[in-house]
Amino acid sequence: MIKSIKVFVSLIISLLSLIVVIWWFYGGRISLVDTQEVSKSFSRFISLEGADEYVVARLAGNEEFTIEKYRHVLGFPVGDTQVKLSLVANYTYYVKIAELRHAVENESVYIHVPKLYLSTPVAFEFSTVRESWHRFLFGPDGKTLIDQLRQDVSKNLEAKGRAQTGVVYDKAAKALADNFNRYFNANGLGGHYRNIVVIFDNELSQSKRQFSYRQSSCGKERCSLELDLGKGLILSIE
């Protein structure tokens, strides 16, 4: 029993001696990084923002909608009318902060996004609205068809916005990762992780989009030494 105690004390002394030697050589360049602080900061951000809509992507598109209808008499076509409405639409996509989940593993922050939402009704610029129609022979009244297109604009823009969500994921993931990276840096946690990985749970072909912000816990340059002490603690020497 006494022998075991002596061995344990000897190991403690050796470890302390090693720490003293390292500190003597590297001085103020040694640091102890607690990656769990990232997790705490993330949770604090979620609680502060609540369920607010967090815009992560915007798209502008030139949209055109048309209707063509024929008039028939005794089953025979006697004319047709084609109407057209065009405008510039502004699609806005957002996530709900309160829904975000996260994990910190292997010096990476994983952000899980349950859903990417389209803000509705979709906004468009009234100054860009253009309307026209062409009537052949005894085709239907063009003004009536234009009124129908106007009524359907919101529904058509929403359908178009949801259909193109797939092309927004990359941009949304980058914006979300950059925003959280800026938030972590502003709170003194910039050196506590290397990567931010964004995962959209409702994406059909689910992808892990990884964005690297530093090579090591020392910042942009690699450390001379990094030791993972477990429980989210990393001993780093520049």
PDB file of N, CA, C and O in Angstrom, residues 57-112:
ATOM      1  N   ALA A  57     -30.315  33.682 -46.212  1.00  0.00           N
ATOM      2  CA  ALA A  57     -30.114  33.733 -47.668  1.00  0.00           C
ATOM      3  C   ALA A  57     -31.201  34.577 -48.324  1.00  0.00           C
ATOM      4  O   ALA A  57     -32.353  34.573 -47.889  1.00  0.00           O
ATOM      5  N   ARG A  58     -30.790  35.289 -49.367  1.00  0.00           N
ATOM      6  CA  ARG A  58     -31.730  36.065 -50.177  1.00  0.00           C
ATOM      7  C   ARG A  58     -31.436  35.823 -51.650  1.00  0.00           C
ATOM      8  O   ARG A  58     -30.275  35.764 -52.053  1.00  0.00           O
ATOM      9  N   LEU A  59     -32.493  35.701 -52.438  1.00  0.00           N
ATOM     10  CA  LEU A  59     -32.347  35.512 -53.879  1.00  0.00           C
ATOM     11  C   LEU A  59     -33.293  36.458 -54.598  1.00  0.00           C
ATOM     12  O   LEU A  59     -34.437  36.636 -54.189  1.00  0.00           O
ATOM     13  N   ALA A  60     -32.813  37.063 -55.662  1.00  0.00           N
ATOM     14  CA  ALA A  60     -33.657  37.908 -56.505  1.00  0.00           C
ATOM     15  C   ALA A  60     -33.798  37.221 -57.856  1.00  0.00           C
ATOM     16  O   ALA A  60     -32.810  36.692 -58.397  1.00  0.00           O
ATOM     17  N   GLY A  61     -35.024  37.206 -58.397  1.00  0.00           N
ATOM     18  CA  GLY A  61     -35.245  36.521 -59.670  1.00  0.00           C
ATOM     19  C   GLY A  61     -36.229  37.249 -60.556  1.00  0.00           C
ATOM     20  O   GLY A  61     -37.203  37.841 -60.067  1.00  0.00           O
ATOM     21  N   ASN A  62     -35.952  37.243 -61.849  1.00  0.00           N
ATOM     22  CA  ASN A  62     -36.897  37.794 -62.826  1.00  0.00           C
ATOM     23  C   ASN A  62     -37.919  36.718 -63.160  1.00  0.00           C
ATOM     24  O   ASN A  62     -37.580  35.706 -63.778  1.00  0.00           O
ATOM     25  N   GLU A  63     -39.145  36.926 -62.743  1.00  0.00           N
ATOM     26  CA  GLU A  63     -40.179  35.908 -62.920  1.00  0.00           C
ATOM     27  C   GLU A  63     -41.191  36.343 -63.979  1.00  0.00           C
ATOM     28  O   GLU A  63     -41.501  37.528 -64.110  1.00  0.00           O
ATOM     29  N   GLU A  64     -41.700  35.368 -64.718  1.00  0.00           N
ATOM     30  CA  GLU A  64     -42.692  35.630 -65.759  1.00  0.00           C
ATOM     31  C   GLU A  64     -43.786  34.569 -65.693  1.00  0.00           C
ATOM     32  O   GLU A  64     -43.501  33.368 -65.645  1.00  0.00           O
ATOM     33  N   PHE A  65     -45.028  35.006 -65.683  1.00  0.00           N
ATOM     34  CA  PHE A  65     -46.170  34.094 -65.626  1.00  0.00           C
ATOM     35  C   PHE A  65     -47.087  34.388 -66.811  1.00  0.00           C
ATOM     36  O   PHE A  65     -47.331  35.549 -67.154  1.00  0.00           O
ATOM     37  N   THR A  66     -47.587  33.329 -67.418  1.00  0.00           N
ATOM     38  CA  THR A  66     -48.449  33.481 -68.604  1.00  0.00           C
ATOM     39  C   THR A  66     -49.685  32.599 -68.498  1.00  0.00           C
ATOM     40  O   THR A  66     -49.677  31.573 -67.808  1.00  0.00           O
ATOM     41  N   ILE A  67     -50.726  33.049 -69.164  1.00  0.00           N
ATOM     42  CA  ILE A  67     -51.959  32.261 -69.308  1.00  0.00           C
ATOM     43  C   ILE A  67     -52.397  32.375 -70.760  1.00  0.00           C
ATOM     44  O   ILE A  67     -52.393  33.472 -71.341  1.00  0.00           O
ATOM     45  N   GLU A  68     -52.782  31.265 -71.342  1.00  0.00           N
ATOM     46  CA  GLU A  68     -53.336  31.258 -72.705  1.00  0.00           C
ATOM     47  C   GLU A  68     -54.650  30.488 -72.688  1.00  0.00           C
ATOM     48  O   GLU A  68     -54.698  29.339 -72.242  1.00  0.00           O
ATOM     49  N   LYS A  69     -55.722  31.154 -73.154  1.00  0.00           N
ATOM     50  CA  LYS A  69     -57.032  30.506 -73.162  1.00  0.00           C
ATOM     51  C   LYS A  69     -57.701  30.675 -74.524  1.00  0.00           C
ATOM     52  O   LYS A  69     -57.539  31.704 -75.198  1.00  0.00           O
ATOM     53  N   TYR A  70     -58.490  29.620 -74.893  1.00  0.00           N
ATOM     54  CA  TYR A  70     -59.198  29.613 -76.166  1.00  0.00           C
ATOM     55  C   TYR A  70     -60.690  29.785 -75.916  1.00  0.00           C
ATOM     56  O   TYR A  70     -61.222  29.388 -74.874  1.00  0.00           O
ATOM     57  N   ARG A  71     -61.368  30.379 -76.924  1.00  0.00           N
ATOM     58  CA  ARG A  71     -62.832  30.447 -76.884  1.00  0.00           C
ATOM     59  C   ARG A  71     -63.364  29.490 -77.957  1.00  0.00           C
ATOM     60  O   ARG A  71     -62.856  29.473 -79.082  1.00  0.00           O
ATOM     61  N   HIS A  72     -64.368  28.723 -77.577  1.00  0.00           N
ATOM     62  CA  HIS A  72     -64.941  27.740 -78.491  1.00  0.00           C
ATOM     63  C   HIS A  72     -66.422  28.039 -78.740  1.00  0.00           C
ATOM     64  O   HIS A  72     -67.134  28.458 -77.833  1.00  0.00           O
ATOM     65  N   VAL A  73     -66.851  27.784 -79.964  1.00  0.00           N
ATOM     66  CA  VAL A  73     -68.268  27.875 -80.336  1.00  0.00           C
ATOM     67  C   VAL A  73     -68.639  26.565 -81.013  1.00  0.00           C
ATOM     68  O   VAL A  73     -68.032  26.183 -82.016  1.00  0.00           O
ATOM     69  N   LEU A  74     -69.602  25.877 -80.406  1.00  0.00           N
ATOM     70  CA  LEU A  74     -70.032  24.568 -80.921  1.00  0.00           C
ATOM     71  C   LEU A  74     -68.846  23.599 -81.035  1.00  0.00           C
ATOM     72  O   LEU A  74     -68.770  22.775 -81.955  1.00  0.00           O
ATOM     73  N   GLY A  75     -67.904  23.741 -80.097  1.00  0.00           N
ATOM     74  CA  GLY A  75     -66.758  22.834 -80.061  1.00  0.00           C
ATOM     75  C   GLY A  75     -65.619  23.233 -80.959  1.00  0.00           C
ATOM     76  O   GLY A  75     -64.577  22.559 -80.971  1.00  0.00           O
ATOM     77  N   PHE A  76     -65.781  24.356 -81.683  1.00  0.00           N
ATOM     78  CA  PHE A  76     -64.712  24.792 -82.580  1.00  0.00           C
ATOM     79  C   PHE A  76     -64.043  26.051 -82.017  1.00  0.00           C
ATOM     80  O   PHE A  76     -64.734  26.978 -81.564  1.00  0.00           O
ATOM     81  N   PRO A  77     -62.669  26.120 -82.029  1.00  0.00           N
ATOM     82  CA  PRO A  77     -61.976  27.310 -81.530  1.00  0.00           C
ATOM     83  C   PRO A  77     -62.210  28.501 -82.458  1.00  0.00           C
ATOM     84  O   PRO A  77     -62.104  28.380 -83.681  1.00  0.00           O
ATOM     85  N   VAL A  78     -62.572  29.633 -81.870  1.00  0.00           N
ATOM     86  CA  VAL A  78     -62.828  30.835 -82.663  1.00  0.00           C
ATOM     87  C   VAL A  78     -61.865  31.964 -82.279  1.00  0.00           C
ATOM     88  O   VAL A  78     -62.023  33.098 -82.741  1.00  0.00           O
ATOM     89  N   GLY A  79     -60.905  31.659 -81.457  1.00  0.00           N
ATOM     90  CA  GLY A  79     -59.924  32.675 -81.063  1.00  0.00           C
ATOM     91  C   GLY A  79     -59.250  32.315 -79.744  1.00  0.00           C
ATOM     92  O   GLY A  79     -59.705  31.437 -79.005  1.00  0.00           O
ATOM     93  N   ASP A  80     -58.160  32.996 -79.457  1.00  0.00           N
ATOM     94  CA  ASP A  80     -57.456  32.763 -78.199  1.00  0.00           C
ATOM     95  C   ASP A  80     -56.832  34.062 -77.711  1.00  0.00           C
ATOM     96  O   ASP A  80     -56.641  35.002 -78.485  1.00  0.00           O
ATOM     97  N   THR A  81     -56.496  34.074 -76.412  1.00  0.00           N
ATOM     98  CA  THR A  81     -55.862  35.238 -75.792  1.00  0.00           C
ATOM     99  C   THR A  81     -54.716  34.765 -74.906  1.00  0.00           C
ATOM    100  O   THR A  81     -54.880  33.825 -74.127  1.00  0.00           O
ATOM    101  N   GLN A  82     -53.584  35.414 -75.058  1.00  0.00           N
ATOM    102  CA  GLN A  82     -52.424  35.103 -74.213  1.00  0.00           C
ATOM    103  C   GLN A  82     -52.060  36.345 -73.412  1.00  0.00           C
ATOM    104  O   GLN A  82     -51.897  37.424 -73.975  1.00  0.00           O
ATOM    105  N   VAL A  83     -51.960  36.179 -72.087  1.00  0.00           N
ATOM    106  CA  VAL A  83     -51.573  37.300 -71.216  1.00  0.00           C
ATOM    107  C   VAL A  83     -50.265  36.959 -70.523  1.00  0.00           C
ATOM    108  O   VAL A  83     -49.947  35.794 -70.278  1.00  0.00           O
ATOM    109  N   LYS A  84     -49.521  38.006 -70.182  1.00  0.00           N
ATOM    110  CA  LYS A  84     -48.206  37.808 -69.566  1.00  0.00           C
ATOM    111  C   LYS A  84     -48.012  38.835 -68.453  1.00  0.00           C
ATOM    112  O   LYS A  84     -48.380  40.008 -68.601  1.00  0.00           O
ATOM    113  N   LEU A  85     -47.424  38.377 -67.342  1.00  0.00           N
ATOM    114  CA  LEU A  85     -47.094  39.263 -66.228  1.00  0.00           C
ATOM    115  C   LEU A  85     -45.675  38.939 -65.778  1.00  0.00           C
ATOM    116  O   LEU A  85     -45.362  37.790 -65.494  1.00  0.00           O
ATOM    117  N   SER A  86     -44.823  39.941 -65.714  1.00  0.00           N
ATOM    118  CA  SER A  86     -43.436  39.735 -65.288  1.00  0.00           C
ATOM    119  C   SER A  86     -43.096  40.697 -64.156  1.00  0.00           C
ATOM    120  O   SER A  86     -43.675  41.791 -64.051  1.00  0.00           O
ATOM    121  N   LEU A  87     -42.142  40.311 -63.311  1.00  0.00           N
ATOM    122  CA  LEU A  87     -41.730  41.140 -62.172  1.00  0.00           C
ATOM    123  C   LEU A  87     -40.406  40.622 -61.609  1.00  0.00           C
ATOM    124  O   LEU A  87     -39.944  39.535 -61.968  1.00  0.00           O
ATOM    125  N   VAL A  88     -39.797  41.392 -60.709  1.00  0.00           N
ATOM    126  CA  VAL A  88     -38.588  40.985 -60.002  1.00  0.00           C
ATOM    127  C   VAL A  88     -38.994  40.587 -58.587  1.00  0.00           C
ATOM    128  O   VAL A  88     -39.503  41.421 -57.827  1.00  0.00           O
ATOM    129  N   ALA A  89     -38.784  39.326 -58.238  1.00  0.00           N
ATOM    130  CA  ALA A  89     -39.164  38.810 -56.920  1.00  0.00           C
ATOM    131  C   ALA A  89     -37.941  38.701 -56.023  1.00  0.00           C
ATOM    132  O   ALA A  89     -36.837  38.411 -56.489  1.00  0.00           O
ATOM    133  N   ASN A  90     -38.153  38.941 -54.730  1.00  0.00           N
ATOM    134  CA  ASN A  90     -37.076  38.841 -53.739  1.00  0.00           C
ATOM    135  C   ASN A  90     -37.423  37.735 -52.744  1.00  0.00           C
ATOM    136  O   ASN A  90     -38.297  37.906 -51.889  1.00  0.00           O
ATOM    137  N   TYR A  91     -36.718  36.608 -52.881  1.00  0.00           N
ATOM    138  CA  TYR A  91     -36.964  35.455 -52.011  1.00  0.00           C
ATOM    139  C   TYR A  91     -36.053  35.535 -50.779  1.00  0.00           C
ATOM    140  O   TYR A  91     -34.848  35.747 -50.904  1.00  0.00           O
ATOM    141  N   THR A  92     -36.652  35.362 -49.618  1.00  0.00           N
ATOM    142  CA  THR A  92     -35.900  35.407 -48.368  1.00  0.00           C
ATOM    143  C   THR A  92     -36.050  34.083 -47.638  1.00  0.00           C
ATOM    144  O   THR A  92     -37.178  33.604 -47.430  1.00  0.00           O
ATOM    145  N   TYR A  93     -34.913  33.490 -47.238  1.00  0.00           N
ATOM    146  CA  TYR A  93     -34.928  32.205 -46.541  1.00  0.00           C
ATOM    147  C   TYR A  93     -34.352  32.390 -45.137  1.00  0.00           C
ATOM    148  O   TYR A  93     -33.385  33.123 -44.950  1.00  0.00           O
ATOM    149  N   TYR A  94     -34.957  31.729 -44.174  1.00  0.00           N
ATOM    150  CA  TYR A  94     -34.523  31.915 -42.786  1.00  0.00           C
ATOM    151  C   TYR A  94     -34.587  30.608 -42.004  1.00  0.00           C
ATOM    152  O   TYR A  94     -35.211  29.624 -42.436  1.00  0.00           O
ATOM    153  N   VAL A  95     -33.919  30.607 -40.861  1.00  0.00           N
ATOM    154  CA  VAL A  95     -34.002  29.484 -39.921  1.00  0.00           C
ATOM    155  C   VAL A  95     -34.574  30.030 -38.616  1.00  0.00           C
ATOM    156  O   VAL A  95     -34.543  31.240 -38.362  1.00  0.00           O
ATOM    157  N   LYS A  96     -35.100  29.145 -37.794  1.00  0.00           N
ATOM    158  CA  LYS A  96     -35.602  29.542 -36.487  1.00  0.00           C
ATOM    159  C   LYS A  96     -34.535  29.205 -35.452  1.00  0.00           C
ATOM    160  O   LYS A  96     -34.184  28.040 -35.256  1.00  0.00           O
ATOM    161  N   ILE A  97     -34.017  30.254 -34.827  1.00  0.00           N
ATOM    162  CA  ILE A  97     -32.909  30.099 -33.884  1.00  0.00           C
ATOM    163  C   ILE A  97     -33.233  29.089 -32.795  1.00  0.00           C
ATOM    164  O   ILE A  97     -32.402  28.264 -32.415  1.00  0.00           O
ATOM    165  N   ALA A  98     -34.459  29.142 -32.280  1.00  0.00           N
ATOM    166  CA  ALA A  98     -34.830  28.263 -31.170  1.00  0.00           C
ATOM    167  C   ALA A  98     -34.808  26.791 -31.565  1.00  0.00           C
ATOM    168  O   ALA A  98     -34.754  25.916 -30.702  1.00  0.00           O
ATOM    169  N   GLU A  99     -34.845  26.504 -32.868  1.00  0.00           N
ATOM    170  CA  GLU A  99     -34.865  25.112 -33.328  1.00  0.00           C
ATOM    171  C   GLU A  99     -33.466  24.523 -33.517  1.00  0.00           C
ATOM    172  O   GLU A  99     -33.319  23.306 -33.644  1.00  0.00           O
ATOM    173  N   LEU A 100     -32.449  25.354 -33.568  1.00  0.00           N
ATOM    174  CA  LEU A 100     -31.093  24.870 -33.849  1.00  0.00           C
ATOM    175  C   LEU A 100     -30.570  23.987 -32.725  1.00  0.00           C
ATOM    176  O   LEU A 100     -30.778  24.256 -31.550  1.00  0.00           O
ATOM    177  N   ARG A 101     -29.885  22.909 -33.111  1.00  0.00           N
ATOM    178  CA  ARG A 101     -29.222  22.023 -32.156  1.00  0.00           C
ATOM    179  C   ARG A 101     -27.734  21.999 -32.495  1.00  0.00           C
ATOM    180  O   ARG A 101     -27.352  22.228 -33.645  1.00  0.00           O
ATOM    181  N   HIS A 102     -26.909  21.708 -31.498  1.00  0.00           N
ATOM    182  CA  HIS A 102     -25.473  21.748 -31.758  1.00  0.00           C
ATOM    183  C   HIS A 102     -24.743  20.693 -30.943  1.00  0.00           C
ATOM    184  O   HIS A 102     -25.273  20.129 -29.983  1.00  0.00           O
ATOM    185  N   ALA A 103     -23.522  20.444 -31.364  1.00  0.00           N
ATOM    186  CA  ALA A 103     -22.620  19.547 -30.640  1.00  0.00           C
ATOM    187  C   ALA A 103     -21.195  20.000 -30.955  1.00  0.00           C
ATOM    188  O   ALA A 103     -20.921  20.545 -32.029  1.00  0.00           O
ATOM    189  N   VAL A 104     -20.290  19.787 -30.001  1.00  0.00           N
ATOM    190  CA  VAL A 104     -18.875  20.129 -30.198  1.00  0.00           C
ATOM    191  C   VAL A 104     -18.069  18.843 -30.091  1.00  0.00           C
ATOM    192  O   VAL A 104     -18.017  18.213 -29.038  1.00  0.00           O
ATOM    193  N   GLU A 105     -17.496  18.407 -31.208  1.00  0.00           N
ATOM    194  CA  GLU A 105     -16.732  17.162 -31.256  1.00  0.00           C
ATOM    195  C   GLU A 105     -15.467  17.364 -32.078  1.00  0.00           C
ATOM    196  O   GLU A 105     -15.507  17.951 -33.162  1.00  0.00           O
ATOM    197  N   ASN A 106     -14.364  16.857 -31.566  1.00  0.00           N
ATOM    198  CA  ASN A 106     -13.092  16.882 -32.295  1.00  0.00           C
ATOM    199  C   ASN A 106     -12.774  18.272 -32.847  1.00  0.00           C
ATOM    200  O   ASN A 106     -12.416  18.434 -34.018  1.00  0.00           O
ATOM    201  N   GLU A 107     -12.942  19.281 -31.994  1.00  0.00           N
ATOM    202  CA  GLU A 107     -12.622  20.660 -32.347  1.00  0.00           C
ATOM    203  C   GLU A 107     -13.475  21.198 -33.490  1.00  0.00           C
ATOM    204  O   GLU A 107     -13.087  22.119 -34.206  1.00  0.00           O
ATOM    205  N   SER A 108     -14.661  20.610 -33.681  1.00  0.00           N
ATOM    206  CA  SER A 108     -15.600  21.092 -34.685  1.00  0.00           C
ATOM    207  C   SER A 108     -16.942  21.374 -34.015  1.00  0.00           C
ATOM    208  O   SER A 108     -17.372  20.627 -33.142  1.00  0.00           O
ATOM    209  N   VAL A 109     -17.582  22.449 -34.440  1.00  0.00           N
ATOM    210  CA  VAL A 109     -18.912  22.790 -33.956  1.00  0.00           C
ATOM    211  C   VAL A 109     -19.920  22.310 -34.998  1.00  0.00           C
ATOM    212  O   VAL A 109     -19.893  22.754 -36.145  1.00  0.00           O
ATOM    213  N   TYR A 110     -20.787  21.379 -34.623  1.00  0.00           N
ATOM    214  CA  TYR A 110     -21.805  20.849 -35.521  1.00  0.00           C
ATOM    215  C   TYR A 110     -23.125  21.560 -35.241  1.00  0.00           C
ATOM    216  O   TYR A 110     -23.631  21.536 -34.116  1.00  0.00           O
ATOM    217  N   ILE A 111     -23.691  22.195 -36.266  1.00  0.00           N
ATOM    218  CA  ILE A 111     -24.964  22.887 -36.131  1.00  0.00           C
ATOM    219  C   ILE A 111     -26.011  22.152 -36.962  1.00  0.00           C
ATOM    220  O   ILE A 111     -25.892  22.047 -38.180  1.00  0.00           O
ATOM    221  N   HIS A 112     -27.038  21.634 -36.288  1.00  0.00           N
ATOM    222  CA  HIS A 112     -28.128  20.932 -36.970  1.00  0.00           C
ATOM    223  C   HIS A 112     -29.309  21.885 -37.146  1.00  0.00           C
ATOM    224  O   HIS A 112     -29.785  22.474 -36.174  1.00  0.00           O
TER     225      HIS A 112
END
